[in-house]
Amino acid sequence: MRLRVSRLWRRLREAPADRERRVLVQAIRQLPRDCGDVFLLCRFAGLSLEQISEHLGIDQQAIEARLAEALVRLSRAVDEAGVRGASEGA
């Protein structure tokens, strides 16, 4: 089965709009493509790291590194936008 990252991306963009989602979508857009693809396949398609490795034809250590980089960048973007503090205080 060939998954299309563009289809996953479209689902995320079409989700109900709120500030947290807008910040996350913008942060995902700013990820390097290889990191963004791995993040979307893992978090939105629910593929395991092994499945992503097979799907993209990249070794699993590279997948792990790309996912870690994506998570660090997204976490930083959310922190900088102040989203976590706003939603935790609500």
Protein backbone atom coordinates (compact mmCIF):
# COMPACT_ATOMS: atom_id res chain seq x y z
CA MET A 1 0.00 0.00 0.00
CA ARG A 2 1.43 3.35 -1.07
CA LEU A 3 0.49 6.19 1.25
CA ARG A 4 0.39 9.71 -0.01
CA VAL A 5 1.81 12.27 2.37
CA SER A 6 -0.16 14.94 0.49
CA ARG A 7 -3.43 13.23 1.46
CA LEU A 8 -2.39 13.18 5.13
CA TRP A 9 -1.35 16.82 4.91
CA ARG A 10 -4.73 17.76 3.39
CA ARG A 11 -6.56 16.04 6.28
CA LEU A 12 -4.55 18.01 8.82
CA ARG A 13 -5.11 21.33 7.05
CA GLU A 14 -8.85 20.68 6.82
CA ALA A 15 -9.23 19.89 10.53
CA PRO A 16 -11.31 22.36 12.56
CA ALA A 17 -9.45 25.63 12.93
CA ASP A 18 -8.16 26.76 16.28
CA ARG A 19 -5.01 28.53 17.37
CA GLU A 20 -3.13 25.36 18.34
CA ARG A 21 -3.85 23.69 15.02
CA ARG A 22 -2.82 26.79 13.06
CA VAL A 23 0.48 26.97 14.94
CA LEU A 24 1.10 23.25 14.40
CA VAL A 25 0.24 23.37 10.68
CA GLN A 26 2.57 26.33 10.19
CA ALA A 27 5.35 24.57 12.09
CA ILE A 28 4.91 21.39 10.02
CA ARG A 29 5.09 23.45 6.83
CA GLN A 30 8.45 24.79 7.97
CA LEU A 31 9.95 21.34 8.61
CA PRO A 32 12.46 20.04 6.10
CA ARG A 33 10.50 17.79 3.74
CA ASP A 34 12.17 14.56 4.88
CA CYS A 35 11.32 15.29 8.53
CA GLY A 36 7.79 16.40 7.70
CA ASP A 37 7.07 13.27 5.69
CA VAL A 38 8.24 11.01 8.51
CA PHE A 39 6.24 12.99 11.08
CA LEU A 40 3.03 12.83 9.02
CA LEU A 41 3.40 9.12 8.31
CA CYS A 42 4.03 8.37 11.98
CA ARG A 43 1.51 10.65 13.66
CA PHE A 44 -1.32 10.84 11.13
CA ALA A 45 -1.06 7.56 9.20
CA GLY A 46 -0.16 5.60 12.32
CA LEU A 47 2.74 3.77 10.69
CA SER A 48 5.45 2.29 12.87
CA LEU A 49 9.04 3.39 12.37
CA GLU A 50 9.74 0.04 10.73
CA GLN A 51 6.83 0.51 8.31
CA ILE A 52 7.97 4.04 7.46
CA SER A 53 11.47 2.73 6.86
CA GLU A 54 10.16 0.13 4.44
CA HIS A 55 7.75 2.61 2.80
CA LEU A 56 10.40 5.26 2.17
CA GLY A 57 13.28 2.85 1.58
CA ILE A 58 15.41 4.49 4.28
CA ASP A 59 17.06 2.73 7.20
CA GLN A 60 15.26 2.84 10.52
CA GLN A 61 17.96 4.87 12.28
CA ALA A 62 17.52 7.64 9.71
CA ILE A 63 13.74 7.52 10.27
CA GLU A 64 14.27 7.81 14.05
CA ALA A 65 16.62 10.78 13.58
CA ARG A 66 14.19 12.56 11.25
CA LEU A 67 11.26 12.02 13.61
CA ALA A 68 13.30 13.26 16.57
CA GLU A 69 14.31 16.37 14.64
CA ALA A 70 10.71 17.00 13.62
CA LEU A 71 9.48 16.67 17.21
CA VAL A 72 12.15 19.02 18.55
CA ARG A 73 11.37 21.64 15.91
CA LEU A 74 7.60 21.36 16.43
CA SER A 75 7.95 21.54 20.20
CA ARG A 76 10.09 24.65 19.86
CA ALA A 77 7.59 26.28 17.50
CA VAL A 78 4.68 25.58 19.85
CA ASP A 79 6.65 26.88 22.84
CA GLU A 80 7.63 30.05 20.99
CA ALA A 81 4.00 30.65 20.02
CA GLY A 82 2.96 30.31 23.65
CA VAL A 83 0.28 27.76 22.76
CA ARG A 84 0.99 25.31 25.57
CA GLY A 85 0.78 27.92 28.28
CA ALA A 86 -2.44 29.32 26.87
CA SER A 87 -4.17 25.95 26.64
CA GLU A 88 -2.94 24.74 30.03
CA GLY A 89 -4.29 27.81 31.75
CA ALA A 90 -7.74 27.44 30.20
